[in-house]
XYZ file of C-alpha atoms in Angstrom:
180
model
C 62.975 -66.213 -42.716
C 60.122 -65.068 -44.939
C 57.529 -67.718 -45.805
C 56.717 -68.571 -49.415
C 53.243 -67.163 -48.908
C 54.685 -63.840 -47.690
C 57.130 -63.783 -50.592
C 54.188 -64.235 -52.973
C 52.318 -61.395 -51.282
C 55.380 -59.121 -51.389
C 55.778 -59.839 -55.097
C 52.060 -59.258 -55.683
C 52.177 -55.870 -53.985
C 55.254 -54.961 -55.997
C 53.615 -55.994 -59.286
C 50.393 -54.118 -58.518
C 52.223 -51.036 -57.302
C 54.681 -50.815 -60.171
C 52.843 -52.312 -63.160
C 49.134 -52.274 -62.345
C 46.318 -54.788 -62.156
C 46.981 -56.502 -65.494
C 50.462 -57.469 -64.307
C 49.088 -59.527 -61.427
C 49.078 -63.158 -62.530
C 50.012 -66.248 -60.584
C 52.842 -66.956 -63.020
C 54.299 -63.453 -62.735
C 54.057 -63.560 -58.945
C 55.962 -66.847 -58.936
C 58.619 -65.357 -61.209
C 58.909 -62.098 -59.244
C 59.136 -63.891 -55.895
C 61.566 -66.556 -57.088
C 59.138 -69.325 -56.174
C 58.673 -72.520 -58.183
C 55.897 -72.377 -60.793
C 52.494 -73.052 -59.249
C 53.492 -71.928 -55.743
C 51.289 -68.845 -55.639
C 48.260 -70.788 -56.810
C 48.806 -73.219 -53.925
C 48.136 -70.346 -51.517
C 45.650 -68.372 -53.627
C 43.695 -70.678 -55.946
C 42.007 -67.922 -57.938
C 42.875 -64.404 -58.990
C 40.127 -63.141 -56.690
C 41.696 -65.015 -53.766
C 45.040 -63.458 -54.655
C 43.507 -59.961 -54.717
C 41.855 -60.616 -51.342
C 45.162 -61.863 -49.928
C 46.966 -58.771 -51.184
C 44.308 -56.497 -49.672
C 44.660 -58.284 -46.313
C 48.462 -57.961 -46.484
C 48.256 -54.250 -47.288
C 45.834 -53.686 -44.399
C 48.122 -55.578 -42.009
C 51.168 -53.558 -43.085
C 49.377 -50.234 -42.871
C 47.945 -51.026 -39.437
C 51.390 -52.128 -38.233
C 52.831 -48.896 -39.660
C 50.393 -46.677 -37.777
C 52.485 -47.175 -34.662
C 51.753 -45.104 -31.593
C 48.414 -43.463 -30.973
C 47.701 -40.403 -33.060
C 47.400 -37.700 -30.395
C 48.640 -34.290 -31.547
C 48.453 -31.608 -28.857
C 48.108 -28.652 -31.226
C 47.111 -27.751 -34.755
C 50.810 -27.489 -35.618
C 51.490 -31.022 -34.335
C 48.538 -32.317 -36.345
C 49.825 -30.654 -39.506
C 53.307 -32.067 -38.867
C 51.919 -35.586 -38.302
C 49.736 -35.481 -41.409
C 52.532 -34.132 -43.601
C 54.854 -36.871 -42.298
C 52.185 -39.489 -43.051
C 51.661 -38.133 -46.572
C 55.408 -37.999 -47.203
C 55.887 -41.578 -45.964
C 52.940 -43.069 -47.892
C 53.964 -41.371 -51.136
C 57.715 -41.731 -50.601
C 59.172 -44.841 -48.999
C 55.794 -46.644 -49.184
C 54.902 -45.440 -52.684
C 54.675 -48.945 -54.174
C 52.448 -50.155 -51.331
C 50.274 -47.047 -51.699
C 50.082 -47.496 -55.470
C 49.011 -51.119 -54.977
C 46.318 -49.977 -52.525
C 45.057 -47.419 -55.045
C 44.873 -50.109 -57.752
C 42.835 -52.265 -55.376
C 40.729 -49.259 -54.396
C 39.537 -48.917 -57.983
C 38.961 -52.657 -58.272
C 36.959 -52.554 -55.016
C 34.190 -50.756 -56.873
C 33.409 -54.164 -58.393
C 34.403 -56.426 -55.510
C 32.641 -56.032 -52.152
C 35.216 -58.157 -50.271
C 38.016 -55.816 -51.339
C 35.899 -52.805 -50.446
C 35.337 -54.191 -46.945
C 39.016 -54.957 -46.335
C 40.278 -51.624 -47.639
C 37.581 -49.821 -45.650
C 38.913 -51.260 -42.382
C 42.181 -49.354 -42.593
C 40.426 -46.133 -43.542
C 37.984 -46.444 -40.639
C 40.853 -46.930 -38.185
C 42.672 -43.833 -39.441
C 39.423 -41.866 -39.556
C 38.598 -42.786 -35.935
C 42.042 -41.700 -34.711
C 41.777 -38.437 -36.640
C 38.296 -37.716 -35.310
C 39.425 -38.311 -31.705
C 42.322 -35.912 -32.247
C 40.057 -33.261 -33.761
C 37.645 -33.562 -30.835
C 40.563 -33.201 -28.409
C 41.734 -30.098 -30.276
C 38.280 -28.510 -30.063
C 36.744 -29.036 -33.512
C 33.114 -27.889 -33.427
C 31.959 -30.455 -35.968
C 34.469 -33.257 -35.636
C 32.660 -35.541 -38.102
C 32.618 -32.996 -40.947
C 36.148 -31.879 -40.067
C 37.359 -35.473 -40.202
C 35.748 -35.979 -43.601
C 37.364 -32.795 -44.925
C 40.854 -33.697 -43.696
C 40.521 -37.274 -44.963
C 39.311 -36.098 -48.390
C 42.200 -33.666 -48.609
C 44.758 -36.308 -47.627
C 43.340 -38.874 -50.030
C 43.369 -36.336 -52.861
C 46.960 -35.350 -52.116
C 48.020 -39.003 -52.055
C 46.302 -39.653 -55.374
C 47.943 -36.638 -57.011
C 51.365 -37.508 -55.665
C 51.172 -41.103 -56.820
C 49.249 -40.817 -60.093
C 50.712 -37.544 -61.297
C 54.134 -37.815 -59.633
C 53.353 -34.439 -58.086
C 55.837 -33.917 -55.268
C 54.700 -30.382 -54.480
C 54.982 -29.454 -50.804
C 51.693 -30.492 -49.189
C 52.220 -28.519 -45.974
C 50.393 -25.318 -47.060
C 47.316 -27.296 -48.155
C 47.285 -29.513 -45.057
C 47.781 -26.470 -42.821
C 44.854 -24.655 -44.458
C 42.497 -27.644 -44.132
C 43.482 -28.440 -40.534
C 43.047 -24.826 -39.448
C 39.663 -24.666 -41.179
C 38.676 -27.934 -39.482
C 39.527 -26.434 -36.102
C 37.970 -23.014 -36.733
């Protein structure tokens, strides 16, 4: 059974991901989650606490979703894994990804959000850099930054512009350049 706190966080992610930052109020979270009025504020006294709680919940879900170690054995496997990740984050996890992007913009003004959201990125970046080293990248740090920037840009375009163009050719080009 899902706790009231988790229901509030689920509703918060849904509101952020579908309606944006202005939609996130304690009252609307209570309504969306089917909780009695005032329930969300019992767990998250302020809006800032609610934003921090949502960021923590998103990080936990994304870390849980990373699954097995990222260890492609070839450029082709890396491209396949990255395309699958991009498809999943902008498809079945689109609302979660949209909520993260809303928080990402808000993090420019809130150091606590910036720190939480940065944790997930650093974990993905570290796994990608290890894989690039294993595949023979000459400058794994720069290659990692290039692949991450490409992936983040593709995610942003898919979510913000509803651009569902096939990402494989772009990912393939960047991965091959990273390994050249």
